Amino acid sequence: TNLALAQGLFAFDECRVRNQTGAPLLNGPVASYVEQQFVGNAALATLSGGEEFTIGFGIDSNLRTSRRLVEKRESQQGGNRVVDLTYELAVENFAADQTAVRLYDRLPVSRDSEVRVTLNRDIPELSNDPLFQQSEKANGLLRCDVATPGASQQPNRATIKYGFRMEYDKQFTLTGLDAAKPS
């Protein structure tokens, strides 16, 4: 299955495949080509017969992604500071045909149990892929699988809005957060 992986501002073509040779594939370098044109190098881990893996094919120039802070609200509840953030992820598809896209974003993950991060319930449905649910979601990744119609630029681009809340002691100072104002 060819998919575009949108992460950050770039969209990448990738393919999920299964080793159907019945023999292990040994680790080593991989050179990727699309229509006889070189698109990149990668390293392949040793794979058992029947094992699935993902291989990348470089940037998809037909897709453009964006992420913007829509709203930031700060309040105080008792001795806690509460910060509500709403983001919009968007995908523009310049190709004529519909494209399946995996949109990824990351929630802040606290190493301190005194900072609580909760995803708002109004997020579009997260992917039900078992690998995502078992490992990536627990590490703060969000993944939505989106079908982007062909020729869908602004204002008809595919968009997803989601929000999350951070609650922490008002005496704490958090660093590493996007300080940008909503646009």
Short mmCIF file of C-alpha atoms in Angstrom, two decimals:
data_model
loop_
_atom_site.label_atom_id
_atom_site.label_comp_id
_atom_site.label_asym_id
_atom_site.label_seq_id
_atom_site.Cartn_x
_atom_site.Cartn_y
_atom_site.Cartn_z
CA THR A 1 0.00 0.00 0.00
CA ASN A 2 1.43 3.37 -0.95
CA LEU A 3 0.82 6.03 1.64
CA ALA A 4 2.06 9.50 2.24
CA LEU A 5 3.36 10.11 5.72
CA ALA A 6 2.86 13.70 6.82
CA GLN A 7 5.10 14.62 9.70
CA GLY A 8 6.26 18.14 10.37
CA LEU A 9 5.81 20.11 7.17
CA PHE A 10 6.90 17.39 4.79
CA ALA A 11 4.99 14.49 3.32
CA PHE A 12 6.90 11.32 2.54
CA ASP A 13 5.97 8.36 0.36
CA GLU A 14 6.30 5.03 2.08
CA CYS A 15 5.18 1.48 1.55
CA ARG A 16 4.33 -1.21 4.10
CA VAL A 17 5.41 -4.63 2.79
CA ARG A 18 5.75 -8.20 4.01
CA ASN A 19 8.78 -10.43 3.46
CA GLN A 20 7.12 -13.22 1.46
CA THR A 21 10.36 -14.95 0.45
CA GLY A 22 10.11 -17.57 3.20
CA ALA A 23 13.73 -16.75 4.09
CA PRO A 24 15.16 -14.02 6.31
CA LEU A 25 16.29 -10.75 4.76
CA LEU A 26 19.65 -9.84 6.25
CA ASN A 27 20.41 -6.38 7.52
CA GLY A 28 22.16 -3.97 5.22
CA PRO A 29 21.84 -0.91 3.02
CA VAL A 30 18.82 -0.29 0.79
CA ALA A 31 18.65 2.06 -2.19
CA SER A 32 15.13 3.25 -3.11
CA TYR A 33 14.01 4.08 -6.64
CA VAL A 34 10.74 5.43 -8.02
CA GLU A 35 10.22 5.10 -11.77
CA GLN A 36 13.93 4.36 -12.24
CA GLN A 37 14.95 7.52 -10.36
CA PHE A 38 16.97 7.26 -7.14
CA VAL A 39 15.10 8.75 -4.14
CA GLY A 40 17.19 7.73 -1.13
CA ASN A 41 19.17 5.33 1.03
CA ALA A 42 18.12 3.49 4.16
CA ALA A 43 19.28 0.67 6.40
CA LEU A 44 17.24 -2.52 6.60
CA ALA A 45 17.22 -4.55 9.82
CA THR A 46 17.23 -8.34 9.64
CA LEU A 47 13.69 -9.50 8.88
CA SER A 48 12.18 -12.93 9.34
CA GLY A 49 10.09 -14.60 6.66
CA GLY A 50 6.54 -13.19 6.88
CA GLU A 51 7.60 -10.12 8.87
CA GLU A 52 6.19 -6.71 7.84
CA PHE A 53 8.30 -3.59 7.44
CA THR A 54 8.03 -0.07 6.08
CA ILE A 55 10.29 1.35 3.40
CA GLY A 56 10.46 5.03 2.44
CA PHE A 57 10.57 6.60 -1.00
CA GLY A 58 11.41 10.24 -0.28
CA ILE A 59 9.39 13.44 -0.19
CA ASP A 60 6.02 13.51 -1.97
CA SER A 61 6.06 16.80 -3.87
CA ASN A 62 2.30 16.57 -4.55
CA LEU A 63 1.46 17.07 -0.88
CA ARG A 64 2.01 20.01 1.44
CA THR A 65 1.25 19.87 5.15
CA SER A 66 0.92 22.57 7.77
CA ARG A 67 0.41 22.81 11.51
CA ARG A 68 -0.82 25.89 13.28
CA LEU A 69 -1.76 26.87 16.79
CA VAL A 70 -5.40 27.97 16.62
CA GLU A 71 -6.05 28.80 20.26
CA LYS A 72 -4.19 28.96 23.54
CA ARG A 73 -6.05 29.57 26.81
CA GLU A 74 -4.45 29.74 30.23
CA SER A 75 -6.35 29.66 33.50
CA GLN A 76 -5.89 28.74 37.13
CA GLN A 77 -7.81 26.11 39.09
CA GLY A 78 -6.90 26.20 42.76
CA GLY A 79 -3.14 25.75 42.93
CA ASN A 80 -2.85 24.50 39.35
CA ARG A 81 -2.20 26.26 36.08
CA VAL A 82 -4.29 24.93 33.19
CA VAL A 83 -3.25 25.44 29.58
CA ASP A 84 -5.65 24.47 26.78
CA LEU A 85 -4.14 24.32 23.28
CA THR A 86 -5.94 23.75 19.98
CA TYR A 87 -4.01 22.89 16.81
CA GLU A 88 -5.01 22.48 13.18
CA LEU A 89 -3.22 20.06 10.87
CA ALA A 90 -3.86 20.50 7.15
CA VAL A 91 -2.93 18.65 3.97
CA GLU A 92 -3.06 20.13 0.49
CA ASN A 93 -3.04 17.64 -2.39
CA PHE A 94 -1.83 19.05 -5.72
CA ALA A 95 -2.20 15.71 -7.54
CA ALA A 96 -5.34 14.95 -9.56
CA ASP A 97 -6.14 11.75 -7.63
CA GLN A 98 -7.13 11.12 -4.02
CA THR A 99 -4.22 10.20 -1.75
CA ALA A 100 -4.27 8.30 1.54
CA VAL A 101 -2.26 10.18 4.17
CA ARG A 102 -1.15 9.28 7.68
CA LEU A 103 -1.04 12.55 9.58
CA TYR A 104 1.22 12.46 12.64
CA ASP A 105 1.66 14.93 15.44
CA ARG A 106 3.08 14.67 18.93
CA LEU A 107 1.62 15.48 22.31
CA PRO A 108 3.95 16.74 25.02
CA VAL A 109 5.04 13.85 27.21
CA SER A 110 5.98 14.67 30.77
CA ARG A 111 8.72 12.88 32.65
CA ASP A 112 7.24 14.34 35.81
CA SER A 113 4.01 12.81 37.15
CA GLU A 114 3.01 16.25 38.43
CA VAL A 115 2.33 17.49 34.90
CA ARG A 116 -0.82 15.94 33.45
CA VAL A 117 -1.49 16.04 29.70
CA THR A 118 -4.91 14.96 28.43
CA LEU A 119 -6.14 14.82 24.87
CA ASN A 120 -9.52 16.48 24.32
CA ARG A 121 -12.33 14.17 23.30
CA ASP A 122 -13.21 16.19 20.20
CA ILE A 123 -10.25 14.90 18.18
CA PRO A 124 -11.16 13.06 14.99
CA GLU A 125 -10.81 9.32 15.23
CA LEU A 126 -7.26 8.20 15.85
CA SER A 127 -5.91 5.33 13.78
CA ASN A 128 -6.96 1.86 14.94
CA ASP A 129 -3.75 0.29 13.57
CA PRO A 130 -2.61 -2.20 16.27
CA LEU A 131 1.06 -1.15 16.09
CA PHE A 132 0.08 2.50 16.60
CA GLN A 133 -2.27 1.66 19.47
CA GLN A 134 0.29 -0.56 21.24
CA SER A 135 3.43 1.53 21.05
CA GLU A 136 3.26 4.89 19.31
CA LYS A 137 0.15 6.25 21.05
CA ALA A 138 1.62 5.50 24.48
CA ASN A 139 4.67 7.61 23.56
CA GLY A 140 2.62 10.71 22.79
CA LEU A 141 2.17 10.24 19.05
CA LEU A 142 -1.15 11.04 17.40
CA ARG A 143 -2.03 9.48 14.07
CA CYS A 144 -5.08 10.16 11.93
CA ASP A 145 -5.56 8.39 8.61
CA VAL A 146 -6.97 10.88 6.10
CA ALA A 147 -8.09 10.54 2.48
CA THR A 148 -7.21 13.79 0.72
CA PRO A 149 -9.25 14.49 -2.42
CA GLY A 150 -7.35 15.30 -5.59
CA ALA A 151 -6.63 18.96 -6.32
CA SER A 152 -7.55 19.99 -2.77
CA GLN A 153 -5.70 23.18 -2.06
CA GLN A 154 -6.85 26.03 0.15
CA PRO A 155 -9.65 26.49 1.07
CA ASN A 156 -10.63 22.88 0.22
CA ARG A 157 -7.67 21.20 1.87
CA ALA A 158 -8.16 18.35 4.34
CA THR A 159 -7.97 19.58 7.95
CA ILE A 160 -8.00 18.07 11.40
CA LYS A 161 -8.37 20.07 14.61
CA TYR A 162 -7.50 18.70 18.00
CA GLY A 163 -6.79 20.03 21.43
CA PHE A 164 -5.14 18.99 24.64
CA ARG A 165 -4.93 20.23 28.20
CA MET A 166 -1.90 20.50 30.45
CA GLU A 167 -2.36 20.84 34.19
CA TYR A 168 0.50 21.49 36.57
CA ASP A 169 1.42 23.30 39.79
CA LYS A 170 1.28 27.06 39.23
CA GLN A 171 4.80 27.38 40.65
CA PHE A 172 6.25 25.15 37.89
CA THR A 173 7.76 26.63 34.77
CA LEU A 174 7.47 24.47 31.66
CA THR A 175 10.07 24.78 28.92
CA GLY A 176 10.09 23.56 25.35
CA LEU A 177 6.52 24.55 24.56
CA ASP A 178 5.63 26.38 21.40
CA ALA A 179 5.49 30.01 22.50
CA ALA A 180 3.93 31.17 19.24
CA LYS A 181 0.67 33.07 19.34
CA PRO A 182 -2.36 31.60 17.60
CA SER A 183 -2.76 32.74 14.03
#
